[in-house]
CSV table of C-alpha atoms and ligand atoms in Angstrom, one decimal:
chain,number,residue,atom,x,y,z
A,9,MET,CA,0.0,0.0,0.0
A,10,SER,CA,1.2,3.4,-0.7
A,11,LEU,CA,1.0,5.4,2.4
A,12,ASN,CA,0.1,8.5,0.4
A,13,GLU,CA,-3.1,6.9,-0.4
A,14,SER,CA,-4.4,7.8,3.1
A,15,SER,CA,-4.7,11.3,2.0
A,16,PRO,CA,-7.6,11.9,-0.3
A,17,ALA,CA,-7.0,13.8,-3.5
A,18,ALA,CA,-8.0,17.4,-3.7
A,19,PRO,CA,-7.6,19.9,-6.4
A,20,SER,CA,-4.8,22.3,-5.9
A,21,GLY,CA,-5.3,25.9,-5.2
A,22,PRO,CA,-3.1,28.8,-6.2
A,23,ARG,CA,0.6,28.2,-5.5
A,24,LEU,CA,3.5,30.1,-3.8
A,25,PRO,CA,4.0,33.1,-5.9
A,26,THR,CA,7.7,33.4,-7.0
A,27,LEU,CA,10.1,36.1,-5.9
A,28,PRO,CA,9.8,38.4,-9.0
A,29,ALA,CA,6.1,38.3,-8.6
A,30,LEU,CA,6.4,39.4,-5.0
A,31,LEU,CA,8.9,42.2,-6.0
A,32,ALA,CA,6.4,43.4,-8.6
A,33,VAL,CA,3.7,43.4,-5.9
A,34,ALA,CA,5.9,45.5,-3.6
A,35,LEU,CA,6.5,48.0,-6.3
A,36,ILE,CA,2.9,48.4,-7.0
A,37,GLY,CA,2.4,49.5,-3.5
A,38,SER,CA,-1.1,49.8,-3.0
A,39,VAL,CA,-2.5,46.3,-2.9
A,40,THR,CA,-6.2,45.8,-2.9
A,41,TRP,CA,-8.0,43.9,-0.2
A,42,ALA,CA,-8.9,41.1,-2.6
A,43,PHE,CA,-5.4,40.7,-3.7
A,44,GLY,CA,-4.1,40.6,-0.2
A,45,LEU,CA,-6.5,37.8,0.4
A,46,TRP,CA,-5.2,35.9,-2.5
A,47,ILE,CA,-1.6,36.1,-1.7
A,48,GLY,CA,-1.7,36.1,2.1
A,49,PRO,CA,-2.3,32.5,3.1
A,50,GLU,CA,0.1,31.3,0.4
A,51,LEU,CA,3.1,33.2,1.4
A,52,VAL,CA,4.3,30.9,4.0
A,53,PRO,CA,6.5,28.1,2.7
A,54,GLY,CA,6.8,24.6,3.9
A,55,PRO,CA,4.3,22.6,5.8
A,56,LYS,CA,1.7,25.3,5.6
A,57,VAL,CA,1.0,24.3,2.0
A,58,PRO,CA,-1.7,21.6,2.6
A,59,GLU,CA,-0.1,18.1,1.7
A,60,ARG,CA,-3.2,17.0,-0.2
A,61,ALA,CA,-2.5,19.6,-2.7
A,62,PHE,CA,0.3,17.5,-4.1
A,63,ILE,CA,-1.9,14.7,-5.2
A,64,ASP,CA,-3.9,16.5,-7.8
A,65,HIS,CA,-5.3,16.2,-11.2
A,66,GLU,CA,-3.0,15.8,-14.0
A,67,ALA,CA,-4.9,17.8,-16.4
A,68,GLU,CA,-3.6,21.1,-17.5
A,69,ILE,CA,-4.8,23.9,-15.2
A,70,ASP,CA,-6.4,26.9,-16.7
A,71,PRO,CA,-4.1,29.6,-15.6
A,72,LEU,CA,-6.9,32.1,-15.8
A,73,ARG,CA,-8.8,30.4,-13.0
A,74,THR,CA,-6.1,31.6,-10.5
A,75,VAL,CA,-6.3,35.2,-11.7
A,76,LEU,CA,-8.5,37.4,-9.7
A,77,ALA,CA,-10.8,40.0,-11.1
A,78,LEU,CA,-9.2,43.3,-12.2
A,79,SER,CA,-9.3,45.7,-9.4
A,80,VAL,CA,-9.7,49.3,-10.1
A,81,SER,CA,-9.1,52.2,-7.6
A,82,ASP,CA,-9.4,56.0,-8.4
A,83,GLY,CA,-10.1,55.2,-11.9
A,84,VAL,CA,-6.6,54.0,-12.6
A,85,SER,CA,-6.4,50.4,-13.6
A,86,GLU,CA,-3.8,48.6,-11.5
A,87,ARG,CA,-1.4,45.7,-12.7
A,88,ARG,CA,-2.5,42.4,-11.3
A,89,PRO,CA,0.1,39.8,-10.4
A,90,LEU,CA,0.9,37.3,-13.1
A,91,PRO,CA,-0.5,34.0,-11.9
A,92,ALA,CA,1.5,31.0,-10.7
A,93,VAL,CA,0.5,27.8,-12.6
A,94,ASP,CA,1.0,24.3,-11.3
A,95,ARG,CA,0.9,21.2,-13.3
A,96,THR,CA,1.2,17.7,-11.7
A,97,VAL,CA,2.7,14.9,-13.7
A,98,LYS,CA,3.6,11.4,-12.6
A,99,MET,CA,6.8,9.4,-12.9
A,100,GLY,CA,6.4,6.7,-15.4
A,101,ARG,CA,7.9,3.2,-15.2
A,102,GLY,CA,11.5,3.3,-16.0
A,103,ASP,CA,11.3,7.1,-16.2
A,104,THR,CA,14.1,9.4,-14.9
A,105,LEU,CA,13.3,12.8,-13.5
A,106,MET,CA,15.3,14.4,-16.4
A,107,GLU,CA,13.1,12.6,-19.0
A,108,LEU,CA,10.1,13.8,-17.2
A,109,LEU,CA,11.1,17.4,-17.2
A,110,LEU,CA,12.2,17.2,-20.9
A,111,ARG,CA,8.8,15.7,-21.8
A,112,ALA,CA,7.2,18.6,-20.0
A,113,GLY,CA,8.9,20.9,-22.4
A,114,ILE,CA,11.5,22.2,-20.0
A,115,ASN,CA,14.8,23.1,-21.6
A,116,ARG,CA,17.8,20.8,-20.9
A,117,ARG,CA,19.9,23.4,-19.1
A,118,ASP,CA,17.1,24.4,-16.7
A,119,ALA,CA,16.2,20.6,-16.2
A,120,TYR,CA,19.8,19.8,-15.4
A,121,ASN,CA,20.3,22.7,-13.0
A,122,ALA,CA,17.0,22.0,-11.2
A,123,ILE,CA,18.0,18.4,-10.7
A,124,GLU,CA,21.5,19.3,-9.5
A,125,ALA,CA,19.9,21.6,-6.9
A,126,MET,CA,17.9,18.7,-5.4
A,127,ARG,CA,20.7,16.1,-5.5
A,128,LYS,CA,22.0,16.8,-2.0
A,129,LEU,CA,18.4,16.5,-0.6
A,130,HIS,CA,17.2,13.4,-2.5
A,131,ASN,CA,18.7,11.0,-5.0
A,132,PRO,CA,17.1,11.7,-8.4
A,133,ARG,CA,17.2,8.0,-9.2
A,134,ASP,CA,15.0,7.3,-6.2
A,135,LEU,CA,11.6,8.5,-7.5
A,136,MET,CA,9.1,5.6,-7.7
A,137,PRO,CA,6.9,5.1,-10.7
A,138,GLY,CA,3.5,6.8,-10.2
A,139,MET,CA,5.0,9.4,-7.8
A,140,PRO,CA,3.4,12.8,-8.6
A,141,VAL,CA,5.8,15.7,-9.3
A,142,THR,CA,4.3,19.1,-9.3
A,143,LEU,CA,5.9,21.5,-11.9
A,144,ALA,CA,5.7,25.1,-11.0
A,145,TYR,CA,5.4,27.9,-13.6
A,146,GLN,CA,4.9,31.6,-13.7
A,147,ALA,CA,2.8,33.1,-16.3
A,148,LEU,CA,4.7,35.7,-18.4
A,149,ALA,CA,1.8,37.7,-19.7
A,150,ASP,CA,-1.7,38.6,-18.6
A,151,VAL,CA,-3.5,36.9,-21.5
A,152,PRO,CA,-5.4,33.8,-21.9
A,153,ASN,CA,-3.0,30.7,-22.4
A,154,PRO,CA,0.0,32.8,-21.6
A,155,PRO,CA,3.6,31.8,-22.1
A,156,LEU,CA,5.0,30.1,-19.0
A,157,SER,CA,8.4,30.3,-17.3
A,158,PHE,CA,9.5,27.2,-15.5
A,159,ARG,CA,10.1,28.0,-11.7
A,160,GLY,CA,10.9,24.6,-10.3
A,161,PHE,CA,9.2,21.5,-9.0
A,162,ARG,CA,8.3,19.7,-5.8
A,163,PHE,CA,7.4,16.2,-4.7
A,164,LYS,CA,6.9,14.1,-1.6
A,165,PRO,CA,9.3,11.2,-1.3
A,166,SER,CA,7.4,10.1,1.8
A,167,VAL,CA,4.3,11.3,3.8
A,168,GLU,CA,6.4,13.5,6.1
A,169,LYS,CA,8.9,15.0,3.6
A,170,THR,CA,8.5,17.5,0.7
A,171,VAL,CA,11.4,18.3,-1.5
A,172,THR,CA,11.1,21.6,-3.3
A,173,VAL,CA,13.3,23.1,-5.9
A,174,SER,CA,12.7,26.7,-6.9
A,175,ARG,CA,14.4,29.3,-9.2
A,176,SER,CA,15.6,32.3,-7.2
A,177,TRP,CA,15.4,35.9,-8.5
A,178,ASP,CA,18.9,35.6,-10.0
A,179,ASN,CA,17.9,32.5,-11.9
A,180,ARG,CA,19.7,30.0,-9.7
A,181,PHE,CA,17.9,26.8,-8.6
A,182,GLU,CA,17.7,26.1,-4.9
A,183,GLY,CA,16.5,23.0,-3.2
A,184,SER,CA,14.8,22.8,0.2
A,185,LEU,CA,13.5,20.0,2.3
A,186,SER,CA,10.6,20.3,4.6
A,187,LYS,CA,9.5,17.8,7.3
A,188,THR,CA,6.3,17.4,9.0
A,189,GLN,CA,6.5,16.4,12.6
A,190,LEU,CA,4.8,13.0,13.0
A,191,ILE,CA,2.8,12.2,16.0
A,192,HIS,CA,3.1,8.8,17.8
A,193,SER,CA,-0.2,7.2,18.7
A,194,GLN,CA,-1.8,3.8,19.2
A,195,ALA,CA,-4.9,2.3,17.5
A,196,LYS,CA,-7.1,-0.5,18.1
A,197,ALA,CA,-9.7,-2.4,16.0
A,198,LYS,CA,-12.0,-5.2,16.5
A,199,GLY,CA,-14.5,-6.9,14.4
A,200,VAL,CA,-16.3,-10.1,13.2
A,201,ILE,CA,-14.6,-12.5,10.6
A,202,ASN,CA,-17.1,-13.1,7.8
A,203,SER,CA,-14.7,-14.1,4.9
A,204,SER,CA,-11.1,-14.1,6.2
A,205,VAL,CA,-9.1,-12.3,8.9
A,206,TYR,CA,-7.3,-10.3,6.1
A,207,VAL,CA,-10.4,-9.2,4.3
A,208,ASP,CA,-12.5,-8.3,7.4
A,209,ALA,CA,-9.6,-6.6,9.2
A,210,VAL,CA,-8.7,-4.4,6.2
A,211,LYS,CA,-12.5,-3.6,5.9
A,212,ALA,CA,-12.4,-2.6,9.5
A,213,GLY,CA,-9.7,0.0,8.6
A,214,VAL,CA,-6.5,-2.0,9.8
A,215,PRO,CA,-3.5,-1.1,7.7
A,216,VAL,CA,-2.5,-3.9,5.4
A,217,ASN,CA,1.0,-4.4,6.9
A,218,VAL,CA,-0.5,-4.6,10.4
A,219,VAL,CA,-2.9,-7.3,9.3
A,220,VAL,CA,-0.1,-9.3,7.5
A,221,GLU,CA,2.0,-9.0,10.7
A,222,MET,CA,-0.8,-10.3,12.8
A,223,ILE,CA,-1.6,-13.2,10.6
A,224,ARG,CA,2.1,-14.1,10.5
A,225,ALA,CA,2.2,-14.1,14.3
A,226,PHE,CA,-1.0,-16.4,14.5
A,227,SER,CA,-0.2,-18.7,11.7
A,228,PHE,CA,1.9,-20.9,13.9
A,229,GLU,CA,-0.9,-21.5,16.3
A,230,VAL,CA,-4.0,-21.3,14.1
A,231,ASP,CA,-4.8,-23.3,11.1
A,232,PHE,CA,-6.4,-20.6,9.0
A,233,GLN,CA,-8.5,-23.1,7.0
A,234,ARG,CA,-10.0,-25.3,9.6
A,235,GLU,CA,-10.1,-23.2,12.6
A,236,ILE,CA,-11.6,-19.9,11.5
A,237,HIS,CA,-15.3,-19.8,11.0
A,238,PRO,CA,-17.7,-17.0,10.0
A,239,GLY,CA,-18.8,-15.2,13.2
A,240,ASP,CA,-15.4,-15.6,14.8
A,241,GLY,CA,-13.7,-12.3,15.9
A,242,PHE,CA,-10.4,-10.5,16.0
A,243,GLU,CA,-8.9,-7.7,18.0
A,244,VAL,CA,-5.7,-5.8,17.1
A,245,PHE,CA,-3.8,-3.0,19.0
A,246,TYR,CA,-0.9,-1.4,17.1
A,247,ASP,CA,1.5,1.6,17.0
A,248,ARG,CA,1.3,4.2,14.4
A,249,LEU,CA,2.7,7.6,13.3
A,250,MET,CA,0.3,10.4,12.1
A,251,THR,CA,0.7,13.6,10.3
A,252,PRO,CA,-0.6,16.6,12.1
A,253,ASP,CA,-3.6,16.8,9.9
A,254,GLY,CA,-4.6,13.3,10.9
A,255,HIS,CA,-3.3,11.0,8.1
A,256,LEU,CA,-1.6,7.8,8.7
A,257,ALA,CA,2.1,8.1,7.9
A,258,LYS,CA,3.5,4.8,9.2
A,259,THR,CA,2.6,1.9,11.2
A,260,GLY,CA,4.7,0.2,13.8
A,261,ASP,CA,4.6,-3.0,15.8
A,262,VAL,CA,1.5,-5.0,16.4
A,263,ILE,CA,1.4,-4.6,20.2
A,264,PHE,CA,-1.4,-7.1,20.8
A,265,GLY,CA,-3.7,-9.3,18.6
A,266,ALA,CA,-6.4,-11.6,19.5
A,267,LEU,CA,-8.6,-14.1,17.7
A,268,ILE,CA,-11.9,-15.2,19.2
A,269,LEU,CA,-12.5,-18.7,17.8
A,270,LYS,CA,-15.8,-20.5,18.6
A,271,GLY,CA,-16.1,-18.2,21.7
A,272,LYS,CA,-12.5,-19.0,22.9
A,273,ARG,CA,-10.1,-16.1,23.0
A,274,TYR,CA,-6.4,-16.5,21.8
A,275,ALA,CA,-4.3,-13.5,22.6
A,276,LEU,CA,-0.7,-12.7,21.6
A,277,TYR,CA,1.5,-10.0,22.9
A,278,HIS,CA,4.5,-8.5,21.3
A,279,HIS,CA,7.5,-8.5,23.8
A,280,ARG,CA,10.9,-7.2,23.5
A,281,MET,CA,13.3,-9.1,25.7
A,282,LYS,CA,16.2,-7.7,27.7
A,283,ASP,CA,18.7,-9.1,25.1
A,284,GLY,CA,16.9,-7.0,22.3
A,285,THR,CA,15.2,-10.0,20.6
A,286,GLU,CA,11.5,-9.7,20.1
A,287,ASP,CA,8.7,-12.2,19.6
A,288,TYR,CA,5.0,-12.9,20.2
A,289,PHE,CA,3.9,-14.8,23.3
A,290,ASN,CA,0.7,-15.9,24.6
A,291,GLY,CA,-0.7,-14.7,27.9
A,292,LYS,CA,1.4,-17.3,29.8
A,293,GLY,CA,4.7,-16.0,28.3
A,294,GLU,CA,5.1,-19.0,25.7
A,295,SER,CA,6.3,-18.2,22.4
A,296,VAL,CA,4.1,-19.5,19.7
A,297,ARG,CA,6.8,-19.4,17.0
A,298,LYS,CA,7.4,-22.6,15.2
A,299,ALA,CA,9.9,-23.7,12.7
A,300,LEU,CA,7.3,-23.9,10.0
A,301,MET,CA,3.8,-22.5,9.5
A,302,ARG,CA,1.1,-25.0,8.9
A,303,THR,CA,-0.7,-22.7,6.5
A,304,PRO,CA,1.5,-20.4,4.3
A,305,ILE,CA,-1.6,-18.7,2.9
A,306,ASP,CA,-4.5,-16.8,4.4
A,307,GLY,CA,-8.1,-16.9,3.2
A,308,ALA,CA,-7.7,-20.2,1.5
A,309,ARG,CA,-9.7,-23.4,1.7
A,310,LEU,CA,-8.0,-26.7,2.1
A,311,SER,CA,-9.2,-28.5,-1.1
A,312,SER,CA,-7.0,-31.6,-1.3
A,313,ARG,CA,-5.3,-33.5,1.5
A,314,PHE,CA,-2.1,-35.4,1.5
A,315,GLY,CA,-2.5,-39.1,0.4
A,316,ARG,CA,-3.6,-41.4,-2.3
A,317,ARG,CA,-6.5,-39.9,-4.5
A,318,ARG,CA,-7.7,-40.0,-8.0
A,319,HIS,CA,-5.7,-37.5,-9.9
A,320,PRO,CA,-8.0,-34.8,-11.4
A,321,ILE,CA,-6.1,-34.7,-14.8
A,322,LEU,CA,-4.3,-37.8,-15.1
A,323,GLY,CA,-7.4,-39.8,-14.1
A,324,TYR,CA,-5.7,-42.6,-12.2
A,325,ASN,CA,-5.0,-43.2,-8.6
A,326,LYS,CA,-1.9,-41.4,-7.6
A,327,MET,CA,-0.2,-40.4,-4.3
A,328,HIS,CA,-0.9,-36.7,-3.6
A,329,LYS,CA,2.4,-35.6,-2.1
A,330,GLY,CA,1.3,-32.3,-0.7
A,331,ILE,CA,-1.8,-30.5,0.3
A,332,ASP,CA,-3.8,-28.1,-1.9
A,333,PHE,CA,-5.3,-24.8,-0.9
A,334,ALA,CA,-8.0,-23.3,-3.1
A,335,ALA,CA,-7.7,-19.6,-3.1
A,336,PRO,CA,-8.4,-16.7,-5.6
A,337,ARG,CA,-5.8,-16.1,-8.3
A,338,GLY,CA,-3.3,-13.6,-6.9
A,339,THR,CA,-3.6,-14.5,-3.2
A,340,ARG,CA,-0.1,-14.0,-1.7
A,341,ILE,CA,1.8,-17.1,-0.6
A,342,MET,CA,4.2,-16.8,2.3
A,343,ALA,CA,7.5,-18.6,3.1
A,344,ALA,CA,6.7,-21.2,5.7
A,345,GLY,CA,9.8,-20.6,7.6
A,346,ASN,CA,13.2,-18.9,7.4
A,347,GLY,CA,15.5,-20.3,4.8
A,348,VAL,CA,17.2,-20.2,1.5
A,349,VAL,CA,15.5,-20.4,-1.9
A,350,VAL,CA,16.9,-23.5,-3.7
A,351,ALA,CA,14.6,-23.4,-6.7
A,352,ALA,CA,12.5,-20.6,-8.3
A,353,GLY,CA,11.1,-21.0,-11.7
A,354,ARG,CA,9.3,-23.3,-14.1
A,355,ASN,CA,9.3,-26.9,-13.1
A,356,GLY,CA,7.3,-29.1,-15.5
A,357,GLY,CA,3.9,-30.1,-14.1
A,358,TYR,CA,4.4,-28.0,-11.0
A,359,GLY,CA,4.3,-24.8,-13.2
A,360,LEU,CA,5.9,-21.9,-11.4
A,361,TYR,CA,7.5,-23.4,-8.5
A,362,VAL,CA,9.6,-22.2,-5.5
A,363,ARG,CA,11.5,-24.5,-3.1
A,364,ILE,CA,12.9,-23.3,0.2
A,365,ARG,CA,15.5,-25.2,2.3
A,366,HIS,CA,14.9,-24.4,6.0
A,367,ASN,CA,17.6,-26.5,7.7
A,368,THR,CA,19.4,-29.7,7.0
A,369,THR,CA,16.2,-31.7,7.5
A,370,TYR,CA,13.4,-29.6,6.3
A,371,ALA,CA,12.4,-27.9,2.9
A,372,THR,CA,9.0,-26.6,1.6
A,373,ALA,CA,7.8,-26.4,-1.9
A,374,TYR,CA,5.1,-24.2,-3.5
A,375,ALA,CA,3.6,-24.9,-6.9
A,376,HIS,CA,1.4,-23.6,-9.7
A,377,MET,CA,2.1,-20.0,-8.8
A,378,ARG,CA,0.9,-17.3,-11.2
A,379,ALA,CA,4.0,-15.3,-10.4
A,380,ILE,CA,7.0,-15.6,-8.3
A,381,ALA,CA,7.5,-12.5,-5.9
A,382,LYS,CA,10.2,-10.0,-6.8
A,383,GLY,CA,13.6,-10.9,-5.3
A,384,ILE,CA,12.8,-14.5,-4.9
A,385,ARG,CA,15.6,-16.2,-6.7
A,386,ARG,CA,17.9,-19.3,-6.2
A,387,GLY,CA,20.4,-18.5,-3.3
A,388,HIS,CA,18.4,-15.7,-1.7
A,389,ARG,CA,17.5,-15.8,2.0
A,390,VAL,CA,13.8,-15.5,2.9
A,391,ARG,CA,12.1,-14.7,6.3
A,392,GLN,CA,9.2,-16.6,7.6
A,393,GLY,CA,6.1,-15.0,6.4
A,394,GLN,CA,7.7,-13.2,3.5
A,395,THR,CA,5.7,-13.1,0.3
A,396,ILE,CA,7.3,-15.6,-2.2
A,397,GLY,CA,4.6,-15.7,-4.8
A,398,TYR,CA,1.0,-15.5,-5.8
A,399,VAL,CA,-1.6,-18.2,-6.3
A,400,GLY,CA,-2.2,-19.2,-10.0
A,401,SER,CA,-2.8,-22.3,-12.1
A,402,THR,CA,0.4,-22.8,-14.0
A,403,GLY,CA,1.6,-26.3,-14.8
A,404,ARG,CA,-0.7,-29.4,-14.5
A,405,SER,CA,-3.5,-27.7,-12.7
A,406,THR,CA,-7.3,-27.5,-13.0
A,407,GLY,CA,-7.8,-24.1,-11.3
A,408,PRO,CA,-6.1,-21.6,-9.1
A,409,HIS,CA,-4.7,-23.2,-6.0
A,410,LEU,CA,-1.5,-23.5,-4.0
A,411,HIS,CA,0.1,-27.0,-4.0
A,412,TYR,CA,2.2,-27.0,-0.8
A,413,GLU,CA,4.7,-29.6,0.1
A,414,VAL,CA,6.9,-30.2,3.2
A,415,LEU,CA,9.9,-32.4,2.6
A,416,ARG,CA,11.8,-34.2,5.3
A,417,ASN,CA,15.1,-35.4,4.1
A,418,ASN,CA,14.0,-34.8,0.6
A,419,ARG,CA,10.8,-36.9,1.0
A,420,GLN,CA,7.3,-35.4,1.1
A,421,VAL,CA,5.5,-35.7,4.3
A,422,ASN,CA,2.1,-34.6,5.4
A,423,PRO,CA,2.3,-31.0,6.6
A,424,LEU,CA,-0.9,-31.4,8.8
A,425,GLY,CA,0.6,-34.2,10.6
A,426,LEU,CA,3.9,-32.5,11.4
A,427,LYS,CA,5.0,-32.4,15.0
A,428,LEU,CA,6.8,-29.0,15.0
A,429,PRO,CA,9.1,-27.9,17.7
A,430,THR,CA,7.9,-24.9,19.7
A,431,GLY,CA,9.7,-21.7,20.7
A,432,ARG,CA,10.9,-20.6,24.1
A,433,THR,CA,9.0,-20.0,27.2
A,434,LEU,CA,9.7,-16.9,29.4
A,435,LYS,CA,11.0,-17.5,32.9
A,436,GLY,CA,12.0,-15.7,36.0
A,437,ALA,CA,12.6,-11.9,35.8
A,438,GLU,CA,11.8,-11.9,32.0
A,439,LEU,CA,8.4,-13.6,32.7
A,440,LYS,CA,7.8,-10.9,35.4
A,441,ARG,CA,8.6,-8.1,32.9
A,442,PHE,CA,6.4,-9.7,30.3
A,443,LEU,CA,3.4,-10.0,32.7
A,444,ALA,CA,3.8,-6.5,33.8
A,445,ALA,CA,3.8,-5.2,30.2
A,446,LYS,CA,0.8,-7.4,29.4
A,447,THR,CA,-1.2,-6.0,32.3
A,448,GLU,CA,-0.4,-2.4,30.8
A,449,ILE,CA,-1.3,-3.5,27.3
A,450,ASP,CA,-4.6,-5.0,28.4
A,451,GLY,CA,-5.5,-1.8,30.3
A,452,ALA,CA,-4.5,0.5,27.4
A,453,PHE,CA,-6.5,-1.6,25.0
A,454,ALA,CA,-9.6,-1.5,27.2
A,455,ARG,CA,-9.3,2.2,27.8
A,456,LEU,CA,-8.9,3.2,24.1
A,457,THR,CA,-12.2,3.8,22.3
A,458,ASP,CA,-12.7,2.0,19.1
B,502,ZN,ZN1,-1.5,-30.6,-5.1
């Protein structure tokens, strides 16, 4: 999710007038009341410019819309300021900022100088496709469709930062970086599960990365196919950073999460130990982390078990050496455990296939993917819960599903029958610290209104 999406788009208003325009204003002297209103609130640079103004329409703005009605005093017609004009364009895929500026009709020297002015503040290569860049112009004449002079550009590399490059009165480009102070707060959400934890928590307004983290924490303990039923519930309590105008900038740790399954409540608490390591523990201080997840996918339905069955395509009885999860095409597939990718690519009837070696004994394999996730290549390390690919129907497959195998000493075993080693249990002083933190978390969660 792009965090910028939390700010709704809004049309942009008039922009910061450039210095020559201001000098002209000063020379004119008597500024009418209406003109003062126009220029007043826009004079302050930096955070005062509303953030939402940066995500605006791509269409060309009619410069005349920003011009105020001609004001007349003592019968002498006064010069009105030439309007500032903004145009927002988006970075294309594989685009450079240079190409974007040249395409917008800015001459090569100005484009070069403007980019050089920002280099110290932000790497020009580090602009994501789709990122809006606002180009600032000054009209050169007070006529319809006036000729425009390029005054600079600005963009937001993150929710709290704005990089602005503007041309000074002596024609040099200068860069500036403004930062919004983010406010730390906590948020909670609870709801009923109708389709899946993922779908219903996102619907309840929980940020996607918080939901993913929570599912990851619970996936050791809970079999997401068999144990979650419509009507079950979830609760989540997490850290976040907000912009001063109330938009979500970043999310932090999941402090606490709970699943209410058939009326029974399973709660997990995030705990950072004295030695700096962190993990999720149940209320008794037992880590729920296991070497391998039972279910490397959320929102799926177990559609075929391990064992002998009639093969849907080949038509004869054949040993099914994994388990199948039916899921919508594109559903993300997680690495079941930490490990090293030992295969990633086409593999005959398996279609697009990934295999991960977790230790000397265990490996897992994932087949029929629509696509393998970016960065998943032979020899690369993966973390438990990391996205490795997406559900598809490649290879010998009758419909979108994940075929999942667990291999022990290179032989497929039944993932559902695995006796997995459990993680650590807190003891002594560490358990005391944990229980004190847990009491505080429970209190804070209860006090916070939904
Ligand atoms: Zn299968």
